[in-house]
mmCIF file of C-alpha atoms in Angstrom:
data_model
loop_
_atom_site.group_PDB
_atom_site.id
_atom_site.type_symbol
_atom_site.label_atom_id
_atom_site.label_comp_id
_atom_site.label_asym_id
_atom_site.label_seq_id
_atom_site.Cartn_x
_atom_site.Cartn_y
_atom_site.Cartn_z
ATOM 1 C CA MET N 1 -23.345 21.937 23.531
ATOM 2 C CA THR N 2 -25.085 20.228 20.647
ATOM 3 C CA SER N 3 -27.488 17.335 20.753
ATOM 4 C CA ARG N 4 -26.204 13.780 20.931
ATOM 5 C CA GLU N 5 -27.427 13.056 17.438
ATOM 6 C CA GLY N 6 -25.670 15.941 15.683
ATOM 7 C CA PRO N 7 -26.731 16.913 12.160
ATOM 8 C CA SER N 8 -28.738 14.238 10.358
ATOM 9 C CA HIS N 9 -25.999 13.708 7.778
ATOM 10 C CA ILE N 10 -22.483 14.720 6.923
ATOM 11 C CA ALA N 11 -22.136 16.368 3.554
ATOM 12 C CA SER N 12 -19.412 15.221 1.213
ATOM 13 C CA GLU N 13 -17.467 18.471 1.510
ATOM 14 C CA ASN N 14 -14.346 16.783 0.138
ATOM 15 C CA PRO N 15 -15.608 14.481 -2.618
ATOM 16 C CA GLN N 16 -12.491 12.358 -2.934
ATOM 17 C CA ARG N 17 -12.236 8.983 -4.546
ATOM 18 C CA LEU N 18 -9.513 6.387 -4.374
ATOM 19 C CA PRO N 19 -6.824 6.420 -7.048
ATOM 20 C CA THR N 20 -7.449 4.141 -10.010
ATOM 21 C CA LYS N 21 -5.104 1.299 -10.900
ATOM 22 C CA ARG N 22 -3.626 3.529 -13.605
ATOM 23 C CA ASP N 23 -3.114 6.351 -11.076
ATOM 24 C CA VAL N 24 -1.274 4.014 -8.707
ATOM 25 C CA GLU N 25 0.874 2.572 -11.495
ATOM 26 C CA THR N 26 1.875 6.073 -12.606
ATOM 27 C CA SER N 27 2.599 7.049 -9.002
ATOM 28 C CA ILE N 28 4.689 3.931 -8.356
ATOM 29 C CA ALA N 29 6.652 4.497 -11.570
ATOM 30 C CA ALA N 30 7.303 8.093 -10.500
ATOM 31 C CA MET N 31 8.321 7.062 -6.991
ATOM 32 C CA ALA N 32 10.629 4.324 -8.263
ATOM 33 C CA ASN N 33 12.391 6.718 -10.623
ATOM 34 C CA VAL N 34 12.908 9.203 -7.808
ATOM 35 C CA ALA N 35 14.463 6.404 -5.752
ATOM 36 C CA LYS N 36 16.602 5.249 -8.703
ATOM 37 C CA SER N 37 18.185 8.692 -8.891
ATOM 38 C CA ASP N 38 20.614 7.521 -6.201
ATOM 39 C CA GLY N 39 19.796 3.832 -5.939
ATOM 40 C CA ILE N 40 16.726 1.882 -4.785
ATOM 41 C CA SER N 41 17.257 0.548 -1.269
ATOM 42 C CA ALA N 42 15.427 -1.977 0.910
ATOM 43 C CA VAL N 43 13.507 0.918 2.484
ATOM 44 C CA ASP N 44 12.396 2.079 -0.961
ATOM 45 C CA GLU N 45 11.234 -1.425 -1.782
ATOM 46 C CA SER N 46 9.207 -1.538 1.453
ATOM 47 C CA LEU N 47 7.525 1.747 0.539
ATOM 48 C CA LEU N 48 6.789 0.582 -3.017
ATOM 49 C CA GLU N 49 5.306 -2.686 -1.752
ATOM 50 C CA ALA N 50 3.201 -0.806 0.812
ATOM 51 C CA ALA N 51 1.921 1.543 -1.906
ATOM 52 C CA ARG N 52 0.871 -1.404 -4.036
ATOM 53 C CA ARG N 53 -0.795 -3.147 -1.144
ATOM 54 C CA TYR N 54 -2.695 -0.283 0.475
ATOM 55 C CA LEU N 55 -3.482 2.018 -2.444
ATOM 56 C CA ALA N 56 -4.355 -0.357 -5.274
ATOM 57 C CA ASP N 57 -7.646 -2.234 -5.391
ATOM 58 C CA ASP N 58 -6.222 -4.369 -8.203
ATOM 59 C CA ASP N 59 -3.025 -6.350 -8.012
ATOM 60 C CA ILE N 60 0.005 -4.505 -9.375
ATOM 61 C CA ASP N 61 3.465 -5.892 -9.989
ATOM 62 C CA TRP N 62 5.365 -2.880 -8.687
ATOM 63 C CA ARG N 63 8.725 -4.291 -9.755
ATOM 64 C CA LYS N 64 7.594 -4.371 -13.371
ATOM 65 C CA VAL N 65 6.059 -0.896 -13.117
ATOM 66 C CA ALA N 66 9.243 0.428 -11.512
ATOM 67 C CA GLU N 67 11.260 -0.578 -14.585
ATOM 68 C CA ARG N 68 9.741 2.244 -16.639
ATOM 69 C CA PRO N 69 12.402 4.877 -17.447
ATOM 70 C CA ALA N 70 11.677 8.402 -16.247
ATOM 71 C CA ASP N 71 11.302 9.703 -19.807
ATOM 72 C CA GLU N 72 8.584 7.129 -20.452
ATOM 73 C CA ILE N 73 6.429 8.257 -17.534
ATOM 74 C CA SER N 74 3.667 10.252 -19.155
ATOM 75 C CA ALA N 75 0.026 10.397 -18.234
ATOM 76 C CA THR N 76 -2.853 12.790 -18.146
ATOM 77 C CA LEU N 77 -3.621 13.224 -14.466
ATOM 78 C CA GLU N 78 -7.294 14.031 -14.763
ATOM 79 C CA SER N 79 -8.210 14.123 -11.079
ATOM 80 C CA ASP N 80 -6.979 15.760 -7.921
ATOM 81 C CA VAL N 81 -6.503 12.369 -6.312
ATOM 82 C CA ALA N 82 -4.223 11.233 -9.158
ATOM 83 C CA LYS N 83 -1.968 14.285 -8.728
ATOM 84 C CA ARG N 84 -2.073 13.923 -4.965
ATOM 85 C CA CYS N 85 -1.088 10.272 -5.187
ATOM 86 C CA VAL N 86 1.923 10.977 -7.433
ATOM 87 C CA LEU N 87 3.149 13.758 -5.136
ATOM 88 C CA PHE N 88 2.560 11.659 -2.022
ATOM 89 C CA LEU N 89 4.613 8.724 -3.288
ATOM 90 C CA MET N 90 7.423 10.910 -4.592
ATOM 91 C CA THR N 91 7.547 12.655 -1.209
ATOM 92 C CA ALA N 92 7.876 9.227 0.424
ATOM 93 C CA ALA N 93 10.891 8.527 -1.801
ATOM 94 C CA ILE N 94 12.456 11.898 -0.963
ATOM 95 C CA PHE N 95 12.287 11.174 2.771
ATOM 96 C CA ALA N 96 12.870 7.401 2.618
ATOM 97 C CA HIS N 97 16.398 7.585 4.044
ATOM 98 C CA GLY N 98 15.686 10.463 6.407
ATOM 99 C CA SER N 99 17.755 13.283 4.940
ATOM 100 C CA VAL N 100 16.308 15.336 2.087
ATOM 101 C CA GLN N 101 18.581 14.208 -0.733
ATOM 102 C CA LEU N 102 19.248 16.501 -3.681
ATOM 103 C CA PRO N 103 19.108 13.892 -6.501
ATOM 104 C CA ARG N 104 15.689 12.743 -5.299
ATOM 105 C CA VAL N 105 14.250 16.238 -5.038
ATOM 106 C CA GLU N 106 15.563 17.129 -8.499
ATOM 107 C CA ALA N 107 14.074 13.933 -9.950
ATOM 108 C CA SER N 108 10.730 14.683 -8.274
ATOM 109 C CA LEU N 109 10.661 18.192 -9.727
ATOM 110 C CA LYS N 110 11.376 16.901 -13.235
ATOM 111 C CA ILE N 111 8.639 14.263 -13.057
ATOM 112 C CA ALA N 112 6.107 16.588 -11.416
ATOM 113 C CA ARG N 113 6.560 19.149 -14.186
ATOM 114 C CA ALA N 114 6.251 16.462 -16.852
ATOM 115 C CA LEU N 115 3.007 15.218 -15.306
ATOM 116 C CA GLY N 116 1.606 18.681 -14.655
ATOM 117 C CA CYS N 117 1.423 18.281 -10.867
ATOM 118 C CA HIS N 118 4.235 20.561 -9.698
ATOM 119 C CA GLU N 119 3.654 22.062 -6.240
ATOM 120 C CA GLY N 120 5.650 24.798 -4.511
ATOM 121 C CA PHE N 121 6.667 22.617 -1.593
ATOM 122 C CA LEU N 122 9.023 20.733 -3.927
ATOM 123 C CA ASP N 123 10.911 23.990 -4.459
ATOM 124 C CA ASP N 124 11.096 24.401 -0.684
ATOM 125 C CA LEU N 125 12.556 20.897 -0.371
ATOM 126 C CA LEU N 126 15.056 21.801 -3.085
ATOM 127 C CA ASP N 127 16.288 24.681 -0.915
ATOM 128 C CA ILE N 128 16.616 22.323 2.030
ATOM 129 C CA ALA N 129 18.482 19.742 -0.051
ATOM 130 C CA ARG N 130 20.907 22.456 -1.197
ATOM 131 C CA GLY N 131 21.700 23.393 2.391
ATOM 132 C CA ARG N 132 19.314 26.309 2.774
ATOM 133 C CA GLU N 133 17.368 24.608 5.540
ATOM 134 C CA PHE N 134 16.161 27.762 7.265
ATOM 135 C CA ILE N 135 14.698 29.292 4.095
ATOM 136 C CA GLY N 136 12.996 26.104 2.971
ATOM 137 C CA ALA N 137 11.669 25.313 6.427
ATOM 138 C CA MET N 138 10.252 28.806 6.923
ATOM 139 C CA ARG N 139 8.425 28.606 3.605
ATOM 140 C CA ILE N 140 6.900 25.296 4.629
ATOM 141 C CA ARG N 141 5.854 26.799 7.970
ATOM 142 C CA ALA N 142 4.186 29.647 6.071
ATOM 143 C CA LYS N 143 2.287 27.126 3.967
ATOM 144 C CA LEU N 144 1.228 25.348 7.153
ATOM 145 C CA MET N 145 -0.165 28.550 8.659
ATOM 146 C CA SER N 146 -2.070 29.330 5.462
ATOM 147 C CA SER N 147 -3.622 25.860 5.511
ATOM 148 C CA HIS N 148 -5.426 26.363 8.834
ATOM 149 C CA GLY N 149 -8.692 27.590 7.355
ATOM 150 C CA THR N 150 -10.682 27.717 4.156
ATOM 151 C CA SER N 151 -10.505 31.475 3.587
ATOM 152 C CA ARG N 152 -7.941 34.269 3.957
ATOM 153 C CA ILE N 153 -9.923 35.795 6.840
ATOM 154 C CA GLN N 154 -9.911 32.500 8.742
ATOM 155 C CA VAL N 155 -6.183 32.115 8.142
ATOM 156 C CA LEU N 156 -5.433 35.638 9.410
ATOM 157 C CA LYS N 157 -7.660 35.124 12.451
ATOM 158 C CA GLY N 158 -5.964 31.819 13.148
ATOM 159 C CA PHE N 159 -2.543 33.433 12.903
ATOM 160 C CA TRP N 160 -3.553 36.183 15.331
ATOM 161 C CA ASP N 161 -5.129 33.717 17.765
ATOM 162 C CA ASN N 162 -1.989 31.613 17.536
ATOM 163 C CA MET N 163 0.445 34.442 18.252
ATOM 164 C CA SER N 164 -1.632 36.303 20.845
ATOM 165 C CA GLY N 165 -2.473 33.121 22.746
ATOM 166 C CA TYR N 166 1.023 31.708 22.637
ATOM 167 C CA LEU N 167 2.583 34.996 23.759
ATOM 168 C CA GLY N 168 0.011 35.369 26.519
ATOM 169 C CA LEU N 169 -1.428 38.579 25.070
ATOM 170 C CA SER N 170 -4.999 37.323 25.289
ATOM 171 C CA THR N 171 -6.987 34.649 27.055
ATOM 172 C CA ASP N 172 -10.622 33.555 26.842
ATOM 173 C CA PRO N 173 -11.796 31.926 30.106
ATOM 174 C CA VAL N 174 -15.257 31.216 28.671
ATOM 175 C CA LEU N 175 -13.788 29.388 25.699
ATOM 176 C CA ALA N 176 -11.415 27.435 27.925
ATOM 177 C CA ALA N 177 -14.295 26.466 30.235
ATOM 178 C CA SER N 178 -16.233 25.049 27.277
ATOM 179 C CA TYR N 179 -13.349 22.662 26.603
ATOM 180 C CA HIS N 180 -13.006 21.650 30.241
ATOM 181 C CA LYS N 181 -16.720 20.748 30.272
ATOM 182 C CA LEU N 182 -16.103 18.180 27.561
ATOM 183 C CA GLY N 183 -14.565 16.017 30.278
ATOM 184 C CA LEU N 184 -18.050 15.563 31.771
ATOM 185 C CA LEU N 185 -19.308 13.748 28.682
ATOM 186 C CA GLU N 186 -19.472 9.966 28.431
ATOM 187 C CA PRO N 187 -16.323 8.168 27.271
ATOM 188 C CA GLY N 188 -16.411 7.357 23.583
ATOM 189 C CA LEU N 189 -18.142 10.558 22.509
ATOM 190 C CA LEU N 190 -16.122 12.861 20.275
ATOM 191 C CA GLY N 191 -16.066 15.720 22.788
ATOM 192 C CA ARG N 192 -14.908 13.479 25.625
ATOM 193 C CA GLU N 193 -12.211 11.843 23.495
ATOM 194 C CA LEU N 194 -10.995 15.271 22.370
ATOM 195 C CA TRP N 195 -10.774 16.344 26.023
ATOM 196 C CA ALA N 196 -8.855 13.128 26.797
ATOM 197 C CA HIS N 197 -6.491 13.861 23.905
ATOM 198 C CA TYR N 198 -5.587 17.201 25.500
ATOM 199 C CA VAL N 199 -5.264 15.760 28.994
ATOM 200 C CA ARG N 200 -3.122 12.738 28.079
ATOM 201 C CA ASN N 201 -0.751 14.943 26.109
ATOM 202 C CA ASN N 202 -0.572 17.696 28.748
ATOM 203 C CA LEU N 203 -1.880 20.285 26.287
ATOM 204 C CA ARG N 204 -3.466 23.573 27.289
ATOM 205 C CA PHE N 205 -7.028 24.102 26.151
ATOM 206 C CA PRO N 206 -7.897 26.890 23.685
ATOM 207 C CA GLY N 207 -8.512 30.110 25.576
ATOM 208 C CA GLU N 208 -5.864 29.399 28.185
ATOM 209 C CA LYS N 209 -2.626 31.357 28.396
ATOM 210 C CA GLY N 210 0.138 30.080 26.155
ATOM 211 C CA THR N 211 -2.095 28.163 23.743
ATOM 212 C CA THR N 212 -1.993 28.242 19.952
ATOM 213 C CA GLY N 213 -5.634 29.164 19.418
ATOM 214 C CA GLU N 214 -8.773 27.273 18.455
ATOM 215 C CA PHE N 215 -7.812 26.900 14.795
ATOM 216 C CA ILE N 216 -5.537 23.984 15.693
ATOM 217 C CA VAL N 217 -8.393 21.971 17.233
ATOM 218 C CA SER N 218 -9.352 20.494 13.848
ATOM 219 C CA HIS N 219 -5.918 18.878 13.761
ATOM 220 C CA ASP N 220 -6.508 17.389 17.214
ATOM 221 C CA VAL N 221 -9.946 16.151 16.131
ATOM 222 C CA ALA N 222 -8.274 14.426 13.174
ATOM 223 C CA HIS N 223 -5.940 12.685 15.642
ATOM 224 C CA VAL N 224 -8.964 11.360 17.535
ATOM 225 C CA LEU N 225 -10.933 10.273 14.466
ATOM 226 C CA SER N 226 -7.927 8.576 12.882
ATOM 227 C CA ALA N 227 -6.724 7.144 16.230
ATOM 228 C CA TYR N 228 -3.168 8.283 15.492
ATOM 229 C CA SER N 229 -1.175 9.461 18.499
ATOM 230 C CA THR N 230 0.978 12.544 18.995
ATOM 231 C CA GLU N 231 4.143 10.457 19.307
ATOM 232 C CA PRO N 232 6.540 10.983 16.368
ATOM 233 C CA ALA N 233 5.331 7.874 14.542
ATOM 234 C CA GLY N 234 1.716 8.885 15.120
ATOM 235 C CA GLU N 235 2.277 12.452 13.933
ATOM 236 C CA ILE N 236 3.632 11.181 10.619
ATOM 237 C CA LEU N 237 0.610 8.892 10.247
ATOM 238 C CA ALA N 238 -1.713 11.794 11.075
ATOM 239 C CA GLY N 239 0.098 13.920 8.496
ATOM 240 C CA ALA N 240 -0.371 11.254 5.824
ATOM 241 C CA PHE N 241 -4.055 10.946 6.796
ATOM 242 C CA THR N 242 -4.449 14.722 6.453
ATOM 243 C CA VAL N 243 -3.024 14.741 2.918
ATOM 244 C CA GLY N 244 -5.934 12.549 1.890
ATOM 245 C CA TYR N 245 -8.810 14.785 2.992
ATOM 246 C CA LYS N 246 -7.407 18.319 3.171
ATOM 247 C CA ALA N 247 -8.258 20.747 0.348
ATOM 248 C CA ARG N 248 -5.934 23.693 1.105
ATOM 249 C CA ASN N 249 -2.162 23.053 1.149
ATOM 250 C CA PRO N 250 -2.683 19.371 2.031
ATOM 251 C CA PHE N 251 1.045 18.549 2.163
ATOM 252 C CA ALA N 252 2.026 21.299 4.613
ATOM 253 C CA PRO N 253 1.188 19.418 7.851
ATOM 254 C CA LEU N 254 2.863 16.263 6.538
ATOM 255 C CA LEU N 255 6.064 18.044 5.529
ATOM 256 C CA LEU N 256 6.351 19.644 8.958
ATOM 257 C CA VAL N 257 6.379 16.270 10.718
ATOM 258 C CA LEU N 258 8.519 14.549 8.077
ATOM 259 C CA LEU N 259 11.186 17.206 8.480
ATOM 260 C CA GLN N 260 10.950 17.074 12.283
ATOM 261 C CA PHE N 261 10.636 13.323 12.872
ATOM 262 C CA GLN N 262 12.029 11.675 9.734
ATOM 263 C CA ALA N 263 14.761 14.036 8.509
ATOM 264 C CA GLY N 264 15.883 15.329 11.913
ATOM 265 C CA ILE N 265 15.438 18.996 10.969
ATOM 266 C CA LYS N 266 14.048 21.007 13.864
ATOM 267 C CA ILE N 267 10.983 22.918 12.695
ATOM 268 C CA ASP N 268 9.004 23.049 15.944
ATOM 269 C CA PHE N 269 11.285 23.997 18.837
ATOM 270 C CA ARG N 270 8.850 22.386 21.305
ATOM 271 C CA SER N 271 9.610 18.887 19.915
ATOM 272 C CA GLU N 272 12.799 16.887 19.586
ATOM 273 C CA ALA N 273 14.142 16.417 16.066
ATOM 274 C CA LEU N 274 14.389 12.710 15.187
ATOM 275 C CA THR N 275 15.108 10.448 12.239
ATOM 276 C CA GLY N 276 13.575 7.223 10.971
ATOM 277 C CA SER N 277 9.997 7.523 12.296
ATOM 278 C CA LEU N 278 8.235 6.683 9.012
ATOM 279 C CA ASP N 279 6.546 3.272 8.869
ATOM 280 C CA PRO N 280 5.914 2.287 5.208
ATOM 281 C CA ALA N 281 2.731 0.240 5.690
ATOM 282 C CA GLY N 282 1.145 2.613 8.166
ATOM 283 C CA TYR N 283 2.089 5.597 6.012
ATOM 284 C CA MET N 284 0.371 4.309 2.879
ATOM 285 C CA ASP N 285 -2.634 3.037 4.810
ATOM 286 C CA ALA N 286 -3.072 6.411 6.534
ATOM 287 C CA PHE N 287 -3.120 8.192 3.170
ATOM 288 C CA ARG N 288 -5.773 5.833 1.845
ATOM 289 C CA ARG N 289 -7.906 6.352 4.968
ATOM 290 C CA GLY N 290 -7.673 10.110 4.479
ATOM 291 C CA LEU N 291 -8.735 9.815 0.851
ATOM 292 C CA GLU N 292 -11.781 7.807 1.878
ATOM 293 C CA CYS N 293 -12.847 10.419 4.448
ATOM 294 C CA ASN N 294 -15.831 12.222 2.883
ATOM 295 C CA ALA N 295 -15.281 15.619 4.540
ATOM 296 C CA ASP N 296 -12.482 18.151 4.788
ATOM 297 C CA LEU N 297 -11.930 18.303 8.555
ATOM 298 C CA THR N 298 -10.056 21.610 8.328
ATOM 299 C CA TYR N 299 -11.037 24.533 10.588
ATOM 300 C CA GLY N 300 -13.755 26.516 8.840
ATOM 301 C CA SER N 301 -14.911 23.578 6.738
ATOM 302 C CA TRP N 302 -16.149 20.968 9.226
ATOM 303 C CA ASP N 303 -17.365 22.042 12.685
ATOM 304 C CA TRP N 304 -16.589 19.324 15.209
ATOM 305 C CA ARG N 305 -18.814 20.988 17.818
ATOM 306 C CA HIS N 306 -21.898 19.813 15.930
ATOM 307 C CA TYR N 307 -20.763 16.255 16.672
ATOM 308 C CA ALA N 308 -19.346 16.630 20.197
ATOM 309 C CA GLU N 309 -21.933 14.245 21.634
ATOM 310 C CA VAL N 310 -21.784 11.681 18.839
ATOM 311 C CA PRO N 311 -19.770 8.486 19.447
ATOM 312 C CA VAL N 312 -16.409 8.435 17.679
ATOM 313 C CA ALA N 313 -17.164 4.998 16.227
ATOM 314 C CA GLU N 314 -20.390 6.300 14.685
ATOM 315 C CA LEU N 315 -18.667 9.375 13.300
ATOM 316 C CA ARG N 316 -16.039 7.261 11.585
ATOM 317 C CA GLU N 317 -18.807 5.384 9.812
ATOM 318 C CA ARG N 318 -20.589 8.591 8.794
ATOM 319 C CA LEU N 319 -17.332 10.122 7.568
ATOM 320 C CA ALA N 320 -16.429 6.862 5.769
ATOM 321 C CA ILE N 321 -13.093 6.599 7.614
ATOM 322 C CA PRO N 322 -12.160 2.897 7.424
ATOM 323 C CA PRO N 323 -10.400 0.981 10.206
ATOM 324 C CA GLN N 324 -6.628 0.819 10.094
ATOM 325 C CA ALA N 325 -5.612 -1.952 7.717
ATOM 326 C CA ALA N 326 -1.865 -1.852 8.318
ATOM 327 C CA PRO N 327 -0.245 -3.522 11.341
ATOM 328 C CA ALA N 328 -0.220 -1.266 14.397
ATOM 329 C CA VAL N 329 2.791 1.037 14.609
ATOM 330 C CA ALA N 330 4.480 1.075 18.007
ATOM 331 C CA GLY N 331 3.495 4.314 19.721
ATOM 332 C CA GLY N 332 1.549 5.429 16.658
ATOM 333 C CA THR N 333 -2.021 4.693 17.658
ATOM 334 C CA TYR N 334 -4.497 5.517 20.418
ATOM 335 C CA GLN N 335 -5.816 2.210 21.671
ATOM 336 C CA GLU N 336 -8.544 4.019 23.649
ATOM 337 C CA VAL N 337 -10.302 5.298 20.540
ATOM 338 C CA LEU N 338 -9.728 2.449 18.064
#
């Protein structure tokens, strides 16, 4: 166990910045044109308004920006956050109505190539939109597995830990005991809140039979730090939060939950497939909060154990994670760790 103070500072391992007004305008124009491929709906308008409100520091008239024709959307996306913002908003448009619609995926691909921000997951969504759900979903799952770590060795170890633990081929009683001991810490400390996260969700601790390995703990830590629950609405918010801070395959965790809980495509057999779990305001706010986080919380990049005895509230300040600005989403937040 580490000291209560933890390291004296938290390095900016993921030096993100918020998108500029120009970045947001380009992203909104791209998103609107994706939506216009089969008609802008009230849901699309809610997403566009939420993007303007929670991502732009300056006031933007999204209706005026949305009037730009697709062939007039051109910009030099000079930063990672600009590319990430465009892809994030176009993904929102793709999933706005639940099902992955072919015209919207095709429009996203065209715009992404024009802006120089094409990512492979758009090709996976194209397969899904064309009816090849299994192929597209398996490719997204592969991207998810490769995102659990910052090096190939960590990814391979995580995959082995995942399979061997889940199949019951290996257990680690010492490791499991270290997680059980977190329950002895004072409420409010990161370690104690992580323990509570496992207990309230009836999850097995790493090292126990049938678990998915320790590599997944960074995802659970992100749930605690963001205060987003493991209910469908909370998982989508956590996925959007992750896109903001994650360096390696940032969209993979988000796509998994969007397919499972927004599009009704069963990716994880342990969870029920649902539709319509995306809350526009919470979704955009979660992305912004992730962008403001000054560290990549991924396994192998940020070691939560160094901060196990640091209060969650203090850690949020040190990591620059702002409070939730959007109205609370029913079932989406952990009131205990707000």
